[in-house]
PDB file of C-alpha atoms in Angstrom:
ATOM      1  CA  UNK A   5       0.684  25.399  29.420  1.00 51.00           C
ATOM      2  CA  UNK A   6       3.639  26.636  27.435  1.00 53.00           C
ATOM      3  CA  UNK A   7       4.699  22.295  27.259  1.00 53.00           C
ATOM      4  CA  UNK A   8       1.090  21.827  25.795  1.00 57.00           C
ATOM      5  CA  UNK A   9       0.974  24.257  23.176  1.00 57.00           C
ATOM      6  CA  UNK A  10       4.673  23.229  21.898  1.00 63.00           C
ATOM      7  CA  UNK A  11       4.890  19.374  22.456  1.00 65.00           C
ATOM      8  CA  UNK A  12       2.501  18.307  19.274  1.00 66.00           C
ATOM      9  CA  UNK A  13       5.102  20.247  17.204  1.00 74.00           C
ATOM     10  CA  UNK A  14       7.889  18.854  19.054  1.00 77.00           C
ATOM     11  CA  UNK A  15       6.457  15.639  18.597  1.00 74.00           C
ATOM     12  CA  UNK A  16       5.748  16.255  14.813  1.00 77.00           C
ATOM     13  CA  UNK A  17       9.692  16.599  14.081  1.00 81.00           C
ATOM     14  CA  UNK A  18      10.517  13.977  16.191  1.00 81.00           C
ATOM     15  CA  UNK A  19       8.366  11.574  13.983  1.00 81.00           C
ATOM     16  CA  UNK A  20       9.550  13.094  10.781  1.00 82.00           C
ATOM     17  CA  UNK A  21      13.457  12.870  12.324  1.00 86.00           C
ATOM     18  CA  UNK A  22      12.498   9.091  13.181  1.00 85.00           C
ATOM     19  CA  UNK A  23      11.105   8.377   9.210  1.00 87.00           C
ATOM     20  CA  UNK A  24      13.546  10.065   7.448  1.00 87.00           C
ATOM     21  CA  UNK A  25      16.252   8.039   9.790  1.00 90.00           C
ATOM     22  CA  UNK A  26      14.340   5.063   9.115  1.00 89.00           C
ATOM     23  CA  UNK A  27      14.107   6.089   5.471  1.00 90.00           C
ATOM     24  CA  UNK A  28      17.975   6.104   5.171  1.00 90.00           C
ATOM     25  CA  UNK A  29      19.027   3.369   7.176  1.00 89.00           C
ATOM     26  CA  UNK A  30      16.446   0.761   6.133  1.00 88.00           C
ATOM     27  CA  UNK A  31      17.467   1.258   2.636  1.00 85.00           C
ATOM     28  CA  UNK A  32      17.949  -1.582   0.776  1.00 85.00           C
ATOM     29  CA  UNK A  33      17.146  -3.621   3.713  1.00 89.00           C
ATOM     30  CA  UNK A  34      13.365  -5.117   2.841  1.00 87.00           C
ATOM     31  CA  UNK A  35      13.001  -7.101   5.861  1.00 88.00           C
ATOM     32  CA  UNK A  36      14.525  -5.103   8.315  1.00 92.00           C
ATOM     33  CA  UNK A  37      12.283  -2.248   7.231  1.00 92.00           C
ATOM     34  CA  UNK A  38       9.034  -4.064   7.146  1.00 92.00           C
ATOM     35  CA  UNK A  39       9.568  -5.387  10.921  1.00 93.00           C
ATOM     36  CA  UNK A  40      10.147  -1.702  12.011  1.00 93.00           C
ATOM     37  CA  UNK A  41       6.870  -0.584   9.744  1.00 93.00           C
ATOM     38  CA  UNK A  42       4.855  -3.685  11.323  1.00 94.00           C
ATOM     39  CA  UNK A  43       6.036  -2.591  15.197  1.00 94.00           C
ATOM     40  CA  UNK A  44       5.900   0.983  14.633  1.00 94.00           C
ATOM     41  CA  UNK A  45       1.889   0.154  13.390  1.00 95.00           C
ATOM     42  CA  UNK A  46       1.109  -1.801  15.765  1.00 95.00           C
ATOM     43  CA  UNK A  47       2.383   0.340  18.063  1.00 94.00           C
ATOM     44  CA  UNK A  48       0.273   3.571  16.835  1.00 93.00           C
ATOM     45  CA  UNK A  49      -2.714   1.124  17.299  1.00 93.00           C
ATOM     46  CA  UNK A  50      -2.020   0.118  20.821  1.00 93.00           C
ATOM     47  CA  UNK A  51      -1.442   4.003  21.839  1.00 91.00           C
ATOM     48  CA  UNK A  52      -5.000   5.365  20.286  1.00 89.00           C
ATOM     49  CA  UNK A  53      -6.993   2.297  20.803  1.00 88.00           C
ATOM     50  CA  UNK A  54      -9.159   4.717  22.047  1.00 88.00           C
ATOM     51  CA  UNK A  55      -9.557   6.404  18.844  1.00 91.00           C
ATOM     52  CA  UNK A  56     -11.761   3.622  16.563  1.00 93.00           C
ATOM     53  CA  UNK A  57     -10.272   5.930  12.980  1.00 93.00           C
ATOM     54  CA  UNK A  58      -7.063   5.493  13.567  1.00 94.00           C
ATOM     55  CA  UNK A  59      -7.149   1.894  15.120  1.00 94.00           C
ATOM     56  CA  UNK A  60      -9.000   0.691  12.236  1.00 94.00           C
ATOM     57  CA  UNK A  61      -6.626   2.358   9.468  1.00 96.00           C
ATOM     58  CA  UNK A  62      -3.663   0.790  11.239  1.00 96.00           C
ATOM     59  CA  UNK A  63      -5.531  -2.452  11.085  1.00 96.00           C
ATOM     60  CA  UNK A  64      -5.838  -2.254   7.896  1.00 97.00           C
ATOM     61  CA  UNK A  65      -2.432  -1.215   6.546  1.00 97.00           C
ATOM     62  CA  UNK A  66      -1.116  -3.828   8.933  1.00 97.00           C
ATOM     63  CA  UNK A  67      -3.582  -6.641   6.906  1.00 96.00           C
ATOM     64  CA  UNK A  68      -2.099  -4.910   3.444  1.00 96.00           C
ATOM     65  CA  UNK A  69       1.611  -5.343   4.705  1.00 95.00           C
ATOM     66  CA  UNK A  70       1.283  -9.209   6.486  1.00 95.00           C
ATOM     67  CA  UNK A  71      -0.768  -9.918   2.623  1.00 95.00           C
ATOM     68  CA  UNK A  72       2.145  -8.558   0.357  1.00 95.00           C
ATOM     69  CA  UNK A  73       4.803  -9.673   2.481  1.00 93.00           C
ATOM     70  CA  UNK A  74       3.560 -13.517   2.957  1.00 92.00           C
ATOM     71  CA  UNK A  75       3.064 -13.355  -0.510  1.00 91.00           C
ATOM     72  CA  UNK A  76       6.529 -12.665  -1.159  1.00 89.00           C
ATOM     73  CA  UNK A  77       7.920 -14.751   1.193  1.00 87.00           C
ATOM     74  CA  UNK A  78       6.731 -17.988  -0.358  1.00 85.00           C
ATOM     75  CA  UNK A  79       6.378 -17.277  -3.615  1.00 83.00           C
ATOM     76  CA  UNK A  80       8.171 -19.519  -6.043  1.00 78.00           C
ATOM     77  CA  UNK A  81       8.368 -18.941  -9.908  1.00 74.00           C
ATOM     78  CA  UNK A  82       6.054 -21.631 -11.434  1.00 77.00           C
ATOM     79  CA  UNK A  83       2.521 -21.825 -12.529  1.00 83.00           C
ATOM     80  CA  UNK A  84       0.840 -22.440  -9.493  1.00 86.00           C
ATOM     81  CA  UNK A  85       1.643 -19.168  -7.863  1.00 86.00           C
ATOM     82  CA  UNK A  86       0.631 -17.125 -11.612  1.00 88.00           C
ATOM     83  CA  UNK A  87      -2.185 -18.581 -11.309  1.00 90.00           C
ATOM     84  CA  UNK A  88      -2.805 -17.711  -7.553  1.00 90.00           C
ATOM     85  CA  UNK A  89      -2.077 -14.098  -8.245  1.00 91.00           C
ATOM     86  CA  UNK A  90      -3.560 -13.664 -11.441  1.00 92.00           C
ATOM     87  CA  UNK A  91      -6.859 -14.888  -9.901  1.00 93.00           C
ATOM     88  CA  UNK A  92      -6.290 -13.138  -7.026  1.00 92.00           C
ATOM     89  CA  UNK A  93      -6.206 -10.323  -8.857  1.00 92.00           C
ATOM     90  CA  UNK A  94      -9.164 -11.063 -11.109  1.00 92.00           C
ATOM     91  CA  UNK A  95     -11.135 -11.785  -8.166  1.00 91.00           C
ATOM     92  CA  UNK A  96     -10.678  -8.432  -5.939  1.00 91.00           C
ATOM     93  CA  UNK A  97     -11.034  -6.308  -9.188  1.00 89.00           C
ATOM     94  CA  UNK A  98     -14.089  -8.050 -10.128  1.00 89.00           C
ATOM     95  CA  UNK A  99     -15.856  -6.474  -6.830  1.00 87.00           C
ATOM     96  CA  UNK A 100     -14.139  -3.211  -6.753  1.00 85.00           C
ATOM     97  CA  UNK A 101     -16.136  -0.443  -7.778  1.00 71.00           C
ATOM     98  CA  UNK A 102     -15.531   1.016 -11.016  1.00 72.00           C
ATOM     99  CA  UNK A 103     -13.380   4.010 -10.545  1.00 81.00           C
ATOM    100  CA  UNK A 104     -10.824   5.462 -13.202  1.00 89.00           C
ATOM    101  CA  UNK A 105      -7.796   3.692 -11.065  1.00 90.00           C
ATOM    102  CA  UNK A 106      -9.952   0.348 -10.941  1.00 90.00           C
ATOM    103  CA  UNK A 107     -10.445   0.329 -15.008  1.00 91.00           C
ATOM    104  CA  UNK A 108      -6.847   1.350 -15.346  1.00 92.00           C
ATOM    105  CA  UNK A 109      -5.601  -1.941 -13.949  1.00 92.00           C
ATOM    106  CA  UNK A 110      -8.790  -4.290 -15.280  1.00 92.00           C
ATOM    107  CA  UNK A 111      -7.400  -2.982 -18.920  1.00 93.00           C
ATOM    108  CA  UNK A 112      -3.576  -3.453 -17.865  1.00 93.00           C
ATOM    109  CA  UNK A 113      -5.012  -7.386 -16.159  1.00 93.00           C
ATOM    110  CA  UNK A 114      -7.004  -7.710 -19.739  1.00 94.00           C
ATOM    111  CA  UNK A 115      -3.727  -6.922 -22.233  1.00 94.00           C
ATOM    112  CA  UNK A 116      -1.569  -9.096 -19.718  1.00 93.00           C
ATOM    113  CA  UNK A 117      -3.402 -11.798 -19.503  1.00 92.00           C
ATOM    114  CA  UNK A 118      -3.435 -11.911 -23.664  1.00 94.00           C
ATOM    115  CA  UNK A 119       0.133 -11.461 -23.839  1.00 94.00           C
ATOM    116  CA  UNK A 120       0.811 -14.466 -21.504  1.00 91.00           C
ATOM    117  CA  UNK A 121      -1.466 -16.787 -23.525  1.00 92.00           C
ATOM    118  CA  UNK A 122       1.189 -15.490 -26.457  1.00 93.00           C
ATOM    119  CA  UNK A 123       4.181 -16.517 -24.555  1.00 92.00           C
ATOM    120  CA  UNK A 124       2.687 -19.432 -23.784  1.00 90.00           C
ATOM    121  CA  UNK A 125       2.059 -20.216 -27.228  1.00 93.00           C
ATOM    122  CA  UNK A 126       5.204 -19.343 -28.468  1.00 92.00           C
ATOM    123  CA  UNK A 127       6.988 -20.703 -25.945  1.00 91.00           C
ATOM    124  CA  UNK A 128       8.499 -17.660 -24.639  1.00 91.00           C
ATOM    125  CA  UNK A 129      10.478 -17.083 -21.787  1.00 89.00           C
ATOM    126  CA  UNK A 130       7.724 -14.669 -20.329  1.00 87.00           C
ATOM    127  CA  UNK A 131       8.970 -12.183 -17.264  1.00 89.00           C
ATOM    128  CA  UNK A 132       7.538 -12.641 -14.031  1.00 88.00           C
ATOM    129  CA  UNK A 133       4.627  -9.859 -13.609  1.00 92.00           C
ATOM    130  CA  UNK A 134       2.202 -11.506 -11.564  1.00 91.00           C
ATOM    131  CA  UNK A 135       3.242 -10.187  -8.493  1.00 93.00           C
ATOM    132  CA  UNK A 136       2.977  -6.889  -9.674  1.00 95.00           C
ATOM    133  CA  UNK A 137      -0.602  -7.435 -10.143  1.00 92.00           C
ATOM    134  CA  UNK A 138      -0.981  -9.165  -7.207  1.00 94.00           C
ATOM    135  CA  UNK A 139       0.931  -5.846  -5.030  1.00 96.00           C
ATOM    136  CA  UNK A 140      -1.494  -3.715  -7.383  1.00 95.00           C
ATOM    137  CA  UNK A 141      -4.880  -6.176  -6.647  1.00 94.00           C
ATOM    138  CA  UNK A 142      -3.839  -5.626  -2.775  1.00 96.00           C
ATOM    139  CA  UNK A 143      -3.460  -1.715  -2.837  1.00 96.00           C
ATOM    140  CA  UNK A 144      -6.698  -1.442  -4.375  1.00 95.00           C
ATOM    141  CA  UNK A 145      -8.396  -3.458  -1.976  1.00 95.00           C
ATOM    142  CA  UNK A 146      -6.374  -1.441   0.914  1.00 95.00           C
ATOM    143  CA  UNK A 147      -7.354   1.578  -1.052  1.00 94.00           C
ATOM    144  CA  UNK A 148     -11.098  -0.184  -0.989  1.00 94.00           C
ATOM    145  CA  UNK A 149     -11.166  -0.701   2.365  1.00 94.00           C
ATOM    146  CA  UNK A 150      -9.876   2.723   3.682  1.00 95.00           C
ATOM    147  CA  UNK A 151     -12.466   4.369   1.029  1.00 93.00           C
ATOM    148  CA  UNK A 152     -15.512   2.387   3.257  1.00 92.00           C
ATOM    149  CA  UNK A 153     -13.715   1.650   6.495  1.00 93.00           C
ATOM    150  CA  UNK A 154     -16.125   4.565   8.538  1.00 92.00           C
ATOM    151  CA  UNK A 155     -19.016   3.050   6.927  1.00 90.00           C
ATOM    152  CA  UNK A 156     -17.759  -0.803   7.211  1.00 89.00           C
ATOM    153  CA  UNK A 157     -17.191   0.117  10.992  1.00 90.00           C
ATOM    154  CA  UNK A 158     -20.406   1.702  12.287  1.00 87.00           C
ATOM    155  CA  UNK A 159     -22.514  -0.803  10.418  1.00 84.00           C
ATOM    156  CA  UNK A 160     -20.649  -4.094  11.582  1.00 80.00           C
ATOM    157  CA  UNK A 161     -18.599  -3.217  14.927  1.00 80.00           C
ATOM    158  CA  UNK A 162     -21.716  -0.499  16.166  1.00 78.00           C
ATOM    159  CA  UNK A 163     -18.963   1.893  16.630  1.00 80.00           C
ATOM    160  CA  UNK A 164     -19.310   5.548  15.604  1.00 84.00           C
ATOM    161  CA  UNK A 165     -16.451   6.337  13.220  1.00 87.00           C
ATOM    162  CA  UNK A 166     -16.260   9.237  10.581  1.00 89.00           C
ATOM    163  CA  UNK A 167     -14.084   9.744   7.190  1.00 89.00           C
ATOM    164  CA  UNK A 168     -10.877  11.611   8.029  1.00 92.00           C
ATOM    165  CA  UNK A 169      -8.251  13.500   6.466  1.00 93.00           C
ATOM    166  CA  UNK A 170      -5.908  10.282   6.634  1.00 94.00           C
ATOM    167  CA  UNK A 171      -8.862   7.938   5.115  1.00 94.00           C
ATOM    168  CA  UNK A 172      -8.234  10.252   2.009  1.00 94.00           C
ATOM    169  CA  UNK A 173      -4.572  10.570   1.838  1.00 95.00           C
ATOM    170  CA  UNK A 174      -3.997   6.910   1.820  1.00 96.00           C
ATOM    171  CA  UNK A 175      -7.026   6.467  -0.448  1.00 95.00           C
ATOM    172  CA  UNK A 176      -5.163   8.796  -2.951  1.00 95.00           C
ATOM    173  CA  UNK A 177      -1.532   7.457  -2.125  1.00 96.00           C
ATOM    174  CA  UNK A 178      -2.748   3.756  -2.499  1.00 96.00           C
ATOM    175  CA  UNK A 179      -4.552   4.353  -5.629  1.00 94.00           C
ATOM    176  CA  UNK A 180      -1.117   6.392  -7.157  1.00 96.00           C
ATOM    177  CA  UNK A 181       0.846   3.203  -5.995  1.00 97.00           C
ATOM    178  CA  UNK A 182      -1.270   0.823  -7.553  1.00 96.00           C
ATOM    179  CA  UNK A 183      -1.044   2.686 -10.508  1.00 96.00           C
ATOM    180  CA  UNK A 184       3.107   2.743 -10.370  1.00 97.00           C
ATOM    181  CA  UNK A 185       2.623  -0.854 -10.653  1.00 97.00           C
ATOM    182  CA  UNK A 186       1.012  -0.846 -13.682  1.00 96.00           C
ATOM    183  CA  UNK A 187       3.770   1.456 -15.126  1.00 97.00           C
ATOM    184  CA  UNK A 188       5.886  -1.272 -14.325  1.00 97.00           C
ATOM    185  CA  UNK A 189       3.994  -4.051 -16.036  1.00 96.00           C
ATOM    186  CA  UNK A 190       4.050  -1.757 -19.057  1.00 95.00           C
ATOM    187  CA  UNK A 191       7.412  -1.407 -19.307  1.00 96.00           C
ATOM    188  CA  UNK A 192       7.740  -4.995 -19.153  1.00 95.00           C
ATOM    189  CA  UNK A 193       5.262  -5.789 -22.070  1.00 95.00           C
ATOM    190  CA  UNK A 194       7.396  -3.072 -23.780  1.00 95.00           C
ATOM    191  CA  UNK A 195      10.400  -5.031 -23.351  1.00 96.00           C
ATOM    192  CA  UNK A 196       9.304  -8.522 -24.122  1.00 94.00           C
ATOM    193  CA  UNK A 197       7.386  -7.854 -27.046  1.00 94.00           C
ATOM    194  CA  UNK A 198       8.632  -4.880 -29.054  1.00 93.00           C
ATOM    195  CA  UNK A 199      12.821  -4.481 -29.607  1.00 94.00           C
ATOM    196  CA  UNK A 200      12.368  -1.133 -26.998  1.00 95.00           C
ATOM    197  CA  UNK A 201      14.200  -1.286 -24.213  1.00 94.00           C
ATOM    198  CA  UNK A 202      12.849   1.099 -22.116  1.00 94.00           C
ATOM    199  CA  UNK A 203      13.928   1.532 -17.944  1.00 94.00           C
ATOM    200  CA  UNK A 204      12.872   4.308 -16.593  1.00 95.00           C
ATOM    201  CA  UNK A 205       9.901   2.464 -13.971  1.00 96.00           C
ATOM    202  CA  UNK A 206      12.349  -0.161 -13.560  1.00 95.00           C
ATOM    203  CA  UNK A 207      15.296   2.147 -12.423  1.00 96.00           C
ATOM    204  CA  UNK A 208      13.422   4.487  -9.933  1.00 96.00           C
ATOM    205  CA  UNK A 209      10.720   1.695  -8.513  1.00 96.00           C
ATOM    206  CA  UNK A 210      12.253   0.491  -5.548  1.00 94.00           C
ATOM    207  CA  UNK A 211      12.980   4.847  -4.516  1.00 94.00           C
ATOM    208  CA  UNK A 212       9.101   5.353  -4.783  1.00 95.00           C
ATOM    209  CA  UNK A 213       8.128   2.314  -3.025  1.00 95.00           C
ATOM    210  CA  UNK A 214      10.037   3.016  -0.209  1.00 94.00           C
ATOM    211  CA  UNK A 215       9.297   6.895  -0.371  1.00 94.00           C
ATOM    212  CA  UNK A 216       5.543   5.812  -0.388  1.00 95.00           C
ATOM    213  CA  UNK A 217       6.029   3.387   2.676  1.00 94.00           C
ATOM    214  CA  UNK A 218       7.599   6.250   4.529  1.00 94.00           C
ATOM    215  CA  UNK A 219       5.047   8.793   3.459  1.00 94.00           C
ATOM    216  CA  UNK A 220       2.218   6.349   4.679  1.00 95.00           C
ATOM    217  CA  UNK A 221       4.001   5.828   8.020  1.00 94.00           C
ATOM    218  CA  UNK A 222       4.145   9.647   8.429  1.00 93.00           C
ATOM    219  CA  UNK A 223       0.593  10.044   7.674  1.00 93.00           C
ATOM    220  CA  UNK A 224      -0.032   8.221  10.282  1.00 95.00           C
ATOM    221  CA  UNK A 225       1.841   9.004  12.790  1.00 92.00           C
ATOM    222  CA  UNK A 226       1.127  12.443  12.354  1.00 91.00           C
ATOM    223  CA  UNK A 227      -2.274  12.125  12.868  1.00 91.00           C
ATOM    224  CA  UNK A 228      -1.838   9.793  15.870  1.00 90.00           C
ATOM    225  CA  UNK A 229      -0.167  13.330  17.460  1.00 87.00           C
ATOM    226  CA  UNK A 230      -2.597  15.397  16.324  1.00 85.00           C
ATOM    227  CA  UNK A 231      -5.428  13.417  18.297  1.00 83.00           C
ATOM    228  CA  UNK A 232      -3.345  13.057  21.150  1.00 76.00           C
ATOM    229  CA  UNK A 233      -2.353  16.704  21.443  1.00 74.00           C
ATOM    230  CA  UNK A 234      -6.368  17.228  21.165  1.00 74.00           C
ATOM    231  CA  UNK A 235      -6.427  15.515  24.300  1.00 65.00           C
ATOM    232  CA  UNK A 236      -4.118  16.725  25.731  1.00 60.00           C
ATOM    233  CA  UNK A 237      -5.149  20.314  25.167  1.00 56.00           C
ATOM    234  CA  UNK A 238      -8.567  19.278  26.709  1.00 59.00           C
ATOM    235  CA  UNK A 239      -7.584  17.888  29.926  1.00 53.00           C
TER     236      UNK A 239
END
């Protein structure tokens, strides 16, 4: 009894002791880090395939990380690939409902899209912010997703699900992130077309991105204890 009522905490520091490990050593080290975020999700969904929230926002974090990281992987720096993202972009934001976070980035995507027309004109050697858009485009369809997944799940799979604590953490956390990306775009329109030189997004982006990956894997696996404690305690 004593084990029962101890081991979720137990468990909880072991989690945070395993992010905050994997926080440190997997610094710097993209693709070493996304393998161990890809296992350690896939993992979490194997263990509470039982429980159809937690499966299904695994699933789709999982489906955000394989869509940024392909992305990545073969993108080259021509027109083809702007293009891609740019309508990519255009496309997902187009469908989104309107929120404050969703206007944000349609005005960013608007003022962008202007300002490469003008370095297209002018025959400027314009910096490479599609991708930006294209990581922002996917968190707010993540963000999309997680907002409906109870809904999309009891209506197509005929599985009773329910909005949970997570489902509004990472609704929250992936609508901050999306934002961070437009703060990066920004300072990049800054930079290319007014003499400012500003590099304060640019200096501490990769930090946050990393602290947000972490924070999203401890979300997680946090509440992947708490249900199994709950089961625990009830047997």
């Amino acid at each position: 009894m004593i084990v029962k009522a101890y081991l979720p905490r137990l468990l909880k520091i072991s989690a945070f002791s395993f992010c905050a490990a994997l926080g440190i050593l997997s610094y710097d080290k993209p693709v070493f880090f996304s393998l161990v975020q890809i296992a350690t999700l896939v993992t979490l969904t194997i263990i509470c395939f039982r429980n159809i929230n937690i499966t299904g926002v695994c699933i789709i974090l999982l489906f955000t990380q394989f869509a940024i990281d392909s992305f990545f992987t073969l993108m080259q720096n021509n027109l083809a690939y702007k293009l891609i993202a740019y309508g990519i972009t255009a496309y997902v934001l187009y469908y989104l409902s309107g929120d404050i976070v969703q206007r944000i980035v349609v005005a960013f995507f608007v003022a962008t899209s202007c300002a490469e027309v003008y370095w297209a004109v002018t025959s400027y050697n314009a910096p490479n912010v599609f991708f930006y858009f294209y990581k922002a485009a996917i968190y707010m369809l993540c963000r999309f997703l997680l907002f409906y997944r109870a809904h999309f799940t009891t209506l197509k799979l005929k599985r009773r699900a329910k909005v949970t604590l997570l489902d509004n953490h990472l609704v929250k956390l992936h609508g901050h992130v999306a934002l961070l990306q437009c703060a990066m775009i920004l300072e990049y329109l800054i930079r290319h077309l007014t003499p400012l030189q500003p590099l304060l997004v640019y200096s501490i982006y990769e930090y946050v991105m990393h602290a947000y990956a972490l924070v999203v894997l401890w979300y997680v696996i946090s509440d992947c204890i708490n249900d199994k404690a709950r089961r625990i305690l009830q047997a």
